[in-house]
PDB file of C-alpha atoms in Angstrom:
ATOM      1  CA  GLU I 348     -11.037  59.244 -13.476  1.00 51.00           C
ATOM      2  CA  GLN I 349     -12.476  56.884 -10.902  1.00 50.00           C
ATOM      3  CA  SER I 350     -11.956  53.870 -13.179  1.00 51.00           C
ATOM      4  CA  LYS I 351      -8.185  54.469 -13.246  1.00 52.00           C
ATOM      5  CA  LEU I 352      -7.704  54.506  -9.474  1.00 51.00           C
ATOM      6  CA  SER I 353      -5.450  51.593  -8.503  1.00 51.00           C
ATOM      7  CA  GLY I 354      -6.145  49.590  -5.387  1.00 50.00           C
ATOM      8  CA  SER I 355      -9.664  50.840  -5.091  1.00 51.00           C
ATOM      9  CA  LEU I 356     -12.555  48.548  -4.226  1.00 53.00           C
ATOM     10  CA  PHE I 357     -14.681  50.476  -6.654  1.00 52.00           C
ATOM     11  CA  HIS I 358     -14.279  49.414 -10.260  1.00 53.00           C
ATOM     12  CA  SER I 359     -16.218  51.257 -12.892  1.00 53.00           C
ATOM     13  CA  ARG I 360     -18.135  49.587 -15.614  1.00 55.00           C
ATOM     14  CA  PRO I 361     -20.470  51.104 -18.139  1.00 55.00           C
ATOM     15  CA  ALA I 362     -24.129  50.684 -17.445  1.00 52.00           C
ATOM     16  CA  PHE I 363     -26.786  51.714 -19.913  1.00 52.00           C
ATOM     17  CA  VAL I 364     -29.475  53.696 -18.236  1.00 55.00           C
ATOM     18  CA  SER I 365     -32.023  55.305 -20.569  1.00 55.00           C
ATOM     19  CA  GLY I 366     -29.570  55.452 -23.429  1.00 57.00           C
ATOM     20  CA  SER I 367     -26.738  57.246 -21.568  1.00 55.00           C
ATOM     21  CA  SER I 368     -23.448  55.819 -20.227  1.00 58.00           C
ATOM     22  CA  VAL I 369     -23.344  56.000 -16.386  1.00 60.00           C
ATOM     23  CA  THR I 370     -20.507  54.825 -14.143  1.00 63.00           C
ATOM     24  CA  GLN I 371     -21.786  52.222 -11.597  1.00 64.00           C
ATOM     25  CA  PRO I 372     -19.532  51.108  -8.691  1.00 65.00           C
ATOM     26  CA  ILE I 373     -19.198  47.370  -7.826  1.00 66.00           C
ATOM     27  CA  VAL I 374     -18.214  46.412  -4.257  1.00 63.00           C
ATOM     28  CA  HIS I 375     -16.103  43.207  -3.903  1.00 62.00           C
ATOM     29  CA  ARG I 376     -17.104  41.776  -0.548  1.00 63.00           C
ATOM     30  CA  ALA I 377     -14.840  39.370   1.380  1.00 62.00           C
ATOM     31  CA  MET I 378     -16.028  35.761   1.854  1.00 58.00           C
ATOM     32  CA  PRO I 379     -17.603  35.105   5.245  1.00 58.00           C
ATOM     33  CA  LEU I 380     -15.463  33.268   7.823  1.00 61.00           C
ATOM     34  CA  ILE I 381     -16.333  29.582   8.285  1.00 60.00           C
ATOM     35  CA  VAL I 382     -15.458  27.759  11.493  1.00 60.00           C
ATOM     36  CA  ASN I 383     -13.209  24.813  10.634  1.00 57.00           C
ATOM     37  CA  THR I 384     -14.645  21.740  12.375  1.00 60.00           C
ATOM     38  CA  ALA I 385     -12.779  19.112  10.363  1.00 58.00           C
ATOM     39  CA  HIS I 386     -10.757  18.078  13.421  1.00 57.00           C
ATOM     40  CA  LEU I 387     -13.975  17.213  15.260  1.00 58.00           C
ATOM     41  CA  ARG I 388     -14.834  14.638  12.616  1.00 58.00           C
ATOM     42  CA  HIS I 389     -11.471  12.944  12.942  1.00 55.00           C
ATOM     43  CA  GLU I 390     -11.319   9.253  13.750  1.00 52.00           C
ATOM     44  CA  ALA I 391      -9.431   9.758  17.004  1.00 49.00           C
ATOM     45  CA  VAL I 392     -12.276  11.928  18.324  1.00 52.00           C
ATOM     46  CA  THR I 393     -15.283  10.056  16.995  1.00 51.00           C
ATOM     47  CA  LYS I 394     -14.030   6.586  17.985  1.00 50.00           C
ATOM     48  CA  HIS I 395     -13.437   5.296  21.492  1.00 52.00           C
ATOM     49  CA  THR I 396     -10.556   3.049  20.453  1.00 50.00           C
ATOM     50  CA  TRP I 397      -8.023   4.198  17.890  1.00 49.00           C
ATOM     51  CA  SER I 398      -6.941   1.614  15.333  1.00 51.00           C
ATOM     52  CA  PRO I 399      -4.554   2.385  12.481  1.00 54.00           C
ATOM     53  CA  ASN I 400      -6.490   1.841   9.274  1.00 54.00           C
ATOM     54  CA  LYS I 401      -5.992   2.900   5.682  1.00 55.00           C
ATOM     55  CA  ASP I 402      -7.165   6.426   6.409  1.00 54.00           C
ATOM     56  CA  THR I 403      -4.557   7.135   9.082  1.00 52.00           C
ATOM     57  CA  VAL I 404      -1.567   5.822   7.150  1.00 50.00           C
ATOM     58  CA  ARG I 405      -2.466   7.710   3.973  1.00 50.00           C
ATOM     59  CA  TYR I 406       0.400  10.180   4.358  1.00 48.00           C
ATOM     60  CA  GLN I 407       3.014   7.556   5.175  1.00 47.00           C
ATOM     61  CA  ALA I 408       5.801   7.319   2.618  1.00 48.00           C
ATOM     62  CA  ALA I 409       5.512   4.256   0.413  1.00 48.00           C
ATOM     63  CA  GLY I 410       9.278   3.881   0.376  1.00 47.00           C
ATOM     64  CA  SER I 411       9.700   3.730   4.146  1.00 46.00           C
ATOM     65  CA  ALA I 412      10.700   0.515   5.830  1.00 46.00           C
ATOM     66  CA  THR I 413       7.465   0.187   7.802  1.00 48.00           C
ATOM     67  CA  TYR I 414       5.110   0.844   4.946  1.00 45.00           C
ATOM     68  CA  LYS I 415       3.086  -2.004   3.544  1.00 47.00           C
ATOM     69  CA  ASP I 416      -0.022  -1.459   1.514  1.00 49.00           C
ATOM     70  CA  ASP I 417      -1.851  -4.355   3.135  1.00 46.00           C
ATOM     71  CA  MET I 418      -0.399  -4.065   6.608  1.00 44.00           C
ATOM     72  CA  PHE I 419      -3.711  -3.502   8.414  1.00 43.00           C
ATOM     73  CA  ALA I 420      -5.967  -5.647   6.254  1.00 42.00           C
ATOM     74  CA  HIS I 421      -5.528  -8.879   8.197  1.00 43.00           C
ATOM     75  CA  GLY I 422      -7.626  -8.020  11.220  1.00 45.00           C
ATOM     76  CA  ASP I 423      -6.503  -4.741  12.763  1.00 45.00           C
ATOM     77  CA  THR I 424      -8.953  -2.363  11.126  1.00 45.00           C
ATOM     78  CA  ALA I 425     -11.994  -0.772  12.673  1.00 48.00           C
ATOM     79  CA  ASP I 426     -14.205  -3.437  11.093  1.00 46.00           C
ATOM     80  CA  THR I 427     -12.207  -6.432  12.358  1.00 45.00           C
ATOM     81  CA  PRO I 428     -10.170  -5.286  15.362  1.00 46.00           C
ATOM     82  CA  HIS I 429      -7.973  -7.368  17.589  1.00 47.00           C
ATOM     83  CA  ILE I 430      -9.916  -9.181  20.291  1.00 47.00           C
ATOM     84  CA  SER I 431      -9.204  -7.488  23.581  1.00 46.00           C
ATOM     85  CA  GLU I 432     -11.064  -6.311  26.640  1.00 44.00           C
ATOM     86  CA  TYR I 433     -11.594  -2.967  24.903  1.00 44.00           C
ATOM     87  CA  THR I 434     -12.972  -4.329  21.623  1.00 44.00           C
ATOM     88  CA  MET I 435     -15.018  -7.242  22.966  1.00 53.00           C
ATOM     89  CA  SER I 436     -18.591  -6.302  23.753  1.00 55.00           C
ATOM     90  CA  HIS I 437     -20.886  -8.012  26.227  1.00 59.00           C
ATOM     91  CA  LYS I 438     -24.494  -6.884  26.530  1.00 62.00           C
ATOM     92  CA  ASP I 439     -24.798  -7.693  30.206  1.00 66.00           C
ATOM     93  CA  PRO I 440     -22.267  -5.993  32.506  1.00 63.00           C
ATOM     94  CA  GLN I 441     -22.470  -9.055  34.721  1.00 68.00           C
ATOM     95  CA  GLU I 442     -20.696 -10.999  31.971  1.00 65.00           C
ATOM     96  CA  TRP I 443     -17.655  -8.782  32.464  1.00 60.00           C
ATOM     97  CA  ALA I 444     -17.705  -9.439  36.195  1.00 63.00           C
ATOM     98  CA  GLU I 445     -18.053 -13.169  35.621  1.00 68.00           C
ATOM     99  CA  ARG I 446     -15.176 -13.256  33.141  1.00 62.00           C
ATOM    100  CA  THR I 447     -12.982 -11.324  35.524  1.00 60.00           C
ATOM    101  CA  ARG I 448     -13.976 -13.533  38.465  1.00 65.00           C
ATOM    102  CA  SER I 449     -13.326 -16.766  36.580  1.00 65.00           C
ATOM    103  CA  MET I 450      -9.959 -15.410  35.361  1.00 59.00           C
ATOM    104  CA  THR I 451     -10.773 -15.913  31.679  1.00 59.00           C
ATOM    105  CA  LEU I 452      -9.888 -12.253  31.071  1.00 56.00           C
ATOM    106  CA  VAL I 453      -6.154 -11.571  31.151  1.00 52.00           C
ATOM    107  CA  HIS I 454      -5.176  -7.924  31.453  1.00 51.00           C
ATOM    108  CA  THR I 455      -3.043  -7.255  34.502  1.00 47.00           C
ATOM    109  CA  GLY I 456      -1.701  -3.809  33.628  1.00 50.00           C
ATOM    110  CA  GLY I 457      -0.281  -1.500  31.013  1.00 52.00           C
ATOM    111  CA  ASN I 458      -1.908  -0.834  27.687  1.00 55.00           C
ATOM    112  CA  THR I 459      -3.624  -3.214  25.316  1.00 50.00           C
ATOM    113  CA  ASN I 460      -0.739  -3.367  22.877  1.00 53.00           C
ATOM    114  CA  MET I 461       1.656  -4.488  25.605  1.00 52.00           C
ATOM    115  CA  ALA I 462      -0.789  -7.108  26.801  1.00 48.00           C
ATOM    116  CA  GLU I 463      -1.100  -8.534  23.289  1.00 51.00           C
ATOM    117  CA  TYR I 464       2.654  -8.942  22.985  1.00 50.00           C
ATOM    118  CA  THR I 465       3.406 -10.166  26.531  1.00 49.00           C
ATOM    119  CA  HIS I 466       0.608 -12.687  27.034  1.00 45.00           C
ATOM    120  CA  HIS I 467      -0.304 -15.736  25.020  1.00 39.00           C
ATOM    121  CA  THR I 468      -3.724 -14.320  24.207  1.00 41.00           C
ATOM    122  CA  VAL I 469      -5.563 -11.390  25.656  1.00 41.00           C
ATOM    123  CA  SER I 470      -8.583 -13.579  26.432  1.00 46.00           C
ATOM    124  CA  ARG I 471      -7.897 -17.061  27.737  1.00 48.00           C
ATOM    125  CA  PRO I 472      -9.950 -19.972  26.435  1.00 50.00           C
ATOM    126  CA  LYS I 473     -12.373 -21.577  28.815  1.00 58.00           C
ATOM    127  CA  PHE I 474     -11.070 -24.593  30.687  1.00 64.00           C
ATOM    128  CA  PRO I 475     -12.486 -28.039  29.830  1.00 64.00           C
ATOM    129  CA  PRO I 476     -15.437 -29.475  31.786  1.00 63.00           C
ATOM    130  CA  GLY I 477     -14.368 -31.026  35.031  1.00 69.00           C
ATOM    131  CA  SER I 478     -11.825 -28.329  35.832  1.00 74.00           C
ATOM    132  CA  ILE I 479     -11.663 -26.990  39.362  1.00 75.00           C
ATOM    133  CA  SER I 480     -11.576 -23.180  39.325  1.00 71.00           C
ATOM    134  CA  THR I 481     -11.612 -20.751  42.222  1.00 73.00           C
ATOM    135  CA  GLY I 482     -10.356 -17.213  42.542  1.00 70.00           C
ATOM    136  CA  THR I 483      -6.747 -18.249  43.149  1.00 75.00           C
ATOM    137  CA  PHE I 484      -6.573 -21.872  41.966  1.00 75.00           C
ATOM    138  CA  THR I 485      -7.309 -23.649  38.698  1.00 72.00           C
ATOM    139  CA  LEU I 486      -6.884 -27.385  38.159  1.00 75.00           C
ATOM    140  CA  SER I 487      -7.414 -28.169  34.491  1.00 71.00           C
ATOM    141  CA  GLN I 488      -9.067 -31.389  33.411  1.00 70.00           C
ATOM    142  CA  TYR I 489      -7.572 -32.592  30.154  1.00 61.00           C
ATOM    143  CA  LEU I 490     -10.173 -34.631  28.317  1.00 60.00           C
ATOM    144  CA  PRO I 491      -8.439 -35.756  25.119  1.00 57.00           C
ATOM    145  CA  ALA I 492      -6.097 -38.731  25.319  1.00 61.00           C
ATOM    146  CA  GLU I 493      -3.712 -37.249  22.746  1.00 67.00           C
ATOM    147  CA  ASP I 494      -2.935 -33.757  23.974  1.00 71.00           C
ATOM    148  CA  LYS I 495       0.024 -31.913  22.504  1.00 79.00           C
ATOM    149  CA  ALA I 496       0.243 -29.668  25.565  1.00 79.00           C
ATOM    150  CA  VAL I 497       0.618 -32.682  27.866  1.00 81.00           C
ATOM    151  CA  GLU I 498       3.284 -34.200  25.630  1.00 84.00           C
ATOM    152  CA  GLU I 499       5.185 -30.924  25.647  1.00 88.00           C
ATOM    153  CA  LEU I 500       4.866 -30.723  29.423  1.00 90.00           C
ATOM    154  CA  HIS I 501       6.293 -34.236  29.814  1.00 90.00           C
ATOM    155  CA  ILE I 502       9.300 -33.382  27.662  1.00 91.00           C
ATOM    156  CA  VAL I 503       9.991 -30.215  29.665  1.00 94.00           C
ATOM    157  CA  CYS I 504       9.697 -32.094  32.963  1.00 94.00           C
ATOM    158  CA  GLU I 505      12.233 -34.643  31.744  1.00 92.00           C
ATOM    159  CA  LYS I 506      14.566 -31.721  31.017  1.00 95.00           C
ATOM    160  CA  VAL I 507      14.075 -30.053  34.409  1.00 96.00           C
ATOM    161  CA  MET I 508      14.242 -33.178  36.588  1.00 95.00           C
ATOM    162  CA  PRO I 509      18.067 -33.704  36.578  1.00 95.00           C
ATOM    163  CA  VAL I 510      18.732 -30.232  38.009  1.00 96.00           C
ATOM    164  CA  LEU I 511      15.636 -30.003  40.219  1.00 97.00           C
ATOM    165  CA  PRO I 512      17.475 -30.165  43.608  1.00 96.00           C
ATOM    166  CA  MET I 513      19.926 -27.421  42.589  1.00 96.00           C
ATOM    167  CA  LEU I 514      17.082 -25.400  41.099  1.00 96.00           C
ATOM    168  CA  LEU I 515      15.061 -25.558  44.326  1.00 95.00           C
ATOM    169  CA  LYS I 516      18.110 -24.436  46.299  1.00 93.00           C
ATOM    170  CA  ALA I 517      18.621 -21.478  43.971  1.00 94.00           C
ATOM    171  CA  LEU I 518      14.929 -20.581  44.085  1.00 93.00           C
ATOM    172  CA  SER I 519      14.790 -20.703  47.885  1.00 90.00           C
ATOM    173  CA  GLY I 520      17.696 -18.254  48.084  1.00 89.00           C
ATOM    174  CA  TYR I 521      16.445 -15.874  45.410  1.00 88.00           C
ATOM    175  CA  HIS I 522      13.655 -14.170  47.383  1.00 74.00           C
ATOM    176  CA  LEU I 523      14.698 -13.793  50.999  1.00 69.00           C
ATOM    177  CA  HIS I 524      11.586 -11.711  51.663  1.00 61.00           C
ATOM    178  CA  SER I 525       9.231 -14.297  50.139  1.00 63.00           C
ATOM    179  CA  PRO I 526      10.114 -17.783  51.401  1.00 70.00           C
ATOM    180  CA  ASP I 527       6.653 -19.201  50.672  1.00 85.00           C
ATOM    181  CA  GLY I 528       7.546 -20.125  47.096  1.00 90.00           C
ATOM    182  CA  TRP I 529       5.752 -17.446  45.079  1.00 91.00           C
ATOM    183  CA  ILE I 530       8.105 -16.009  42.465  1.00 92.00           C
ATOM    184  CA  GLN I 531       7.887 -13.976  39.291  1.00 91.00           C
ATOM    185  CA  SER I 532       8.675 -15.547  35.943  1.00 92.00           C
ATOM    186  CA  ALA I 533      11.842 -13.438  35.567  1.00 92.00           C
ATOM    187  CA  GLY I 534      13.172 -14.683  38.894  1.00 92.00           C
ATOM    188  CA  PHE I 535      12.379 -18.275  37.979  1.00 94.00           C
ATOM    189  CA  MET I 536      14.247 -17.974  34.683  1.00 95.00           C
ATOM    190  CA  THR I 537      17.196 -16.318  36.446  1.00 94.00           C
ATOM    191  CA  CYS I 538      17.501 -19.257  38.830  1.00 95.00           C
ATOM    192  CA  CYS I 539      17.239 -21.667  35.907  1.00 96.00           C
ATOM    193  CA  ARG I 540      20.191 -20.016  34.187  1.00 95.00           C
ATOM    194  CA  LYS I 541      22.104 -19.994  37.470  1.00 96.00           C
ATOM    195  CA  VAL I 542      22.016 -23.809  37.627  1.00 96.00           C
ATOM    196  CA  GLY I 543      22.746 -24.208  33.919  1.00 96.00           C
ATOM    197  CA  LEU I 544      19.185 -24.912  32.783  1.00 96.00           C
ATOM    198  CA  GLU I 545      18.352 -23.114  29.547  1.00 94.00           C
ATOM    199  CA  LEU I 546      14.577 -23.101  29.060  1.00 93.00           C
ATOM    200  CA  LEU I 547      12.943 -21.753  25.948  1.00 92.00           C
ATOM    201  CA  ARG I 548      10.022 -19.389  26.365  1.00 90.00           C
ATOM    202  CA  SER I 549       7.650 -22.063  25.079  1.00 88.00           C
ATOM    203  CA  GLU I 550       9.071 -24.571  27.566  1.00 92.00           C
ATOM    204  CA  PHE I 551       8.620 -22.180  30.476  1.00 93.00           C
ATOM    205  CA  LEU I 552       5.066 -21.415  29.372  1.00 91.00           C
ATOM    206  CA  ALA I 553       4.347 -25.158  29.295  1.00 90.00           C
ATOM    207  CA  LEU I 554       5.289 -25.270  32.977  1.00 92.00           C
ATOM    208  CA  GLU I 555       3.616 -21.976  33.820  1.00 91.00           C
ATOM    209  CA  ARG I 556       0.183 -22.848  32.447  1.00 88.00           C
ATOM    210  CA  SER I 557       0.194 -26.171  34.322  1.00 89.00           C
ATOM    211  CA  VAL I 558       0.365 -24.650  37.814  1.00 90.00           C
ATOM    212  CA  PRO I 559      -1.938 -22.143  39.533  1.00 88.00           C
ATOM    213  CA  LYS I 560      -1.081 -18.467  39.853  1.00 89.00           C
ATOM    214  CA  ASP I 561      -1.802 -15.961  42.570  1.00 87.00           C
ATOM    215  CA  THR I 562      -3.518 -12.630  42.066  1.00 85.00           C
ATOM    216  CA  ALA I 563      -0.193 -11.014  41.106  1.00 85.00           C
ATOM    217  CA  GLY I 564       0.402 -13.526  38.337  1.00 86.00           C
ATOM    218  CA  ARG I 565       3.199 -15.333  40.162  1.00 90.00           C
ATOM    219  CA  ILE I 566       3.838 -19.074  40.195  1.00 92.00           C
ATOM    220  CA  ASN I 567       4.923 -21.187  43.156  1.00 93.00           C
ATOM    221  CA  TYR I 568       8.087 -23.158  42.601  1.00 94.00           C
ATOM    222  CA  HIS I 569       6.914 -25.782  45.112  1.00 93.00           C
ATOM    223  CA  ASN I 570       4.071 -26.523  42.695  1.00 93.00           C
ATOM    224  CA  ILE I 571       6.607 -26.699  39.858  1.00 95.00           C
ATOM    225  CA  ALA I 572       8.691 -29.193  41.826  1.00 95.00           C
ATOM    226  CA  SER I 573       5.665 -31.361  42.625  1.00 93.00           C
ATOM    227  CA  LEU I 574       4.577 -31.258  38.994  1.00 93.00           C
ATOM    228  CA  VAL I 575       8.009 -32.218  37.652  1.00 94.00           C
ATOM    229  CA  GLU I 576       8.365 -35.074  40.125  1.00 93.00           C
ATOM    230  CA  ALA I 577       4.874 -36.425  39.423  1.00 90.00           C
ATOM    231  CA  VAL I 578       5.265 -36.327  35.643  1.00 90.00           C
ATOM    232  CA  THR I 579       8.744 -37.852  35.769  1.00 89.00           C
ATOM    233  CA  CYS I 580       7.594 -40.675  38.037  1.00 86.00           C
ATOM    234  CA  ALA I 581       4.649 -41.356  35.734  1.00 79.00           C
ATOM    235  CA  ASN I 582       6.961 -41.518  32.723  1.00 78.00           C
ATOM    236  CA  ALA I 583       9.380 -43.840  34.485  1.00 76.00           C
ATOM    237  CA  ALA I 584       6.586 -46.150  35.649  1.00 70.00           C
ATOM    238  CA  ASP I 585       4.912 -46.353  32.241  1.00 67.00           C
ATOM    239  CA  ASP I 586       7.222 -47.610  29.508  1.00 55.00           C
ATOM    240  CA  LEU I 587       4.553 -46.932  26.899  1.00 50.00           C
ATOM    241  CA  THR I 588       4.687 -43.192  27.498  1.00 50.00           C
ATOM    242  CA  ALA I 589       5.627 -41.394  24.316  1.00 51.00           C
ATOM    243  CA  THR I 590       8.056 -39.121  26.167  1.00 52.00           C
ATOM    244  CA  ALA I 591       9.819 -41.838  28.178  1.00 50.00           C
ATOM    245  CA  PRO I 592      13.580 -41.918  27.513  1.00 55.00           C
ATOM    246  CA  GLU I 593      13.510 -45.468  26.172  1.00 57.00           C
ATOM    247  CA  ALA I 594      10.625 -44.600  23.854  1.00 53.00           C
ATOM    248  CA  LEU I 595      12.544 -41.616  22.525  1.00 55.00           C
ATOM    249  CA  LEU I 596      15.596 -43.792  21.944  1.00 59.00           C
ATOM    250  CA  LYS I 597      13.493 -46.279  19.999  1.00 59.00           C
ATOM    251  CA  ALA I 598      12.031 -43.478  17.913  1.00 56.00           C
ATOM    252  CA  THR I 599      15.454 -42.074  17.039  1.00 57.00           C
ATOM    253  CA  ALA I 600      17.080 -45.465  16.401  1.00 56.00           C
TER     254      ALA I 600
END
């Protein structure tokens, strides 16, 4: 019988037609093919900037060393991303040109993640009123009388001053092809270690942000020398300076 055929698409079932039993075939049709477009709705395709949010770390093992349930809730999601030149939005394109021209936008190369971890901030704050700013030179005007950055700078200058002649000699012999004084931060730190001067990163940054840079981000060690000499002379002339050696001795006594 047709109903006993195995593997057939035709299965018999009784159908009642005018009081008599008639075998009626049923055809099992395959489901139509549907184009899978789920990958087109993925976050990496629909967004211009990828940010790891809860949806993208869903399949990460909870027992792994890098897993933390709240790891992206503090400001790295799509709603509150990190401030960078890719996530900031200016309506007028001229604002981008102005920020780049005034050097308030810091992104010299590489990707955004590297810039966030190698610079202080991706976007510099605006300088105080009275500052002199050109394309290659910035002279900051510090308005407040009590400025922690100035105090830190004075302490660093007091540390650099004893070895300044040896440091200048080492710096002048470091770049034979660039005798005009412009030097990268790595070369400056190498010369500091060569003369026995161990500067912390924060101490070097206190010096670095007090002198102008060129378009390649280099500092001029002649400007560093002038800065250290000027600050040290001001501290020696003014006994009331908080960072003067005698004032520090009184504070520690």
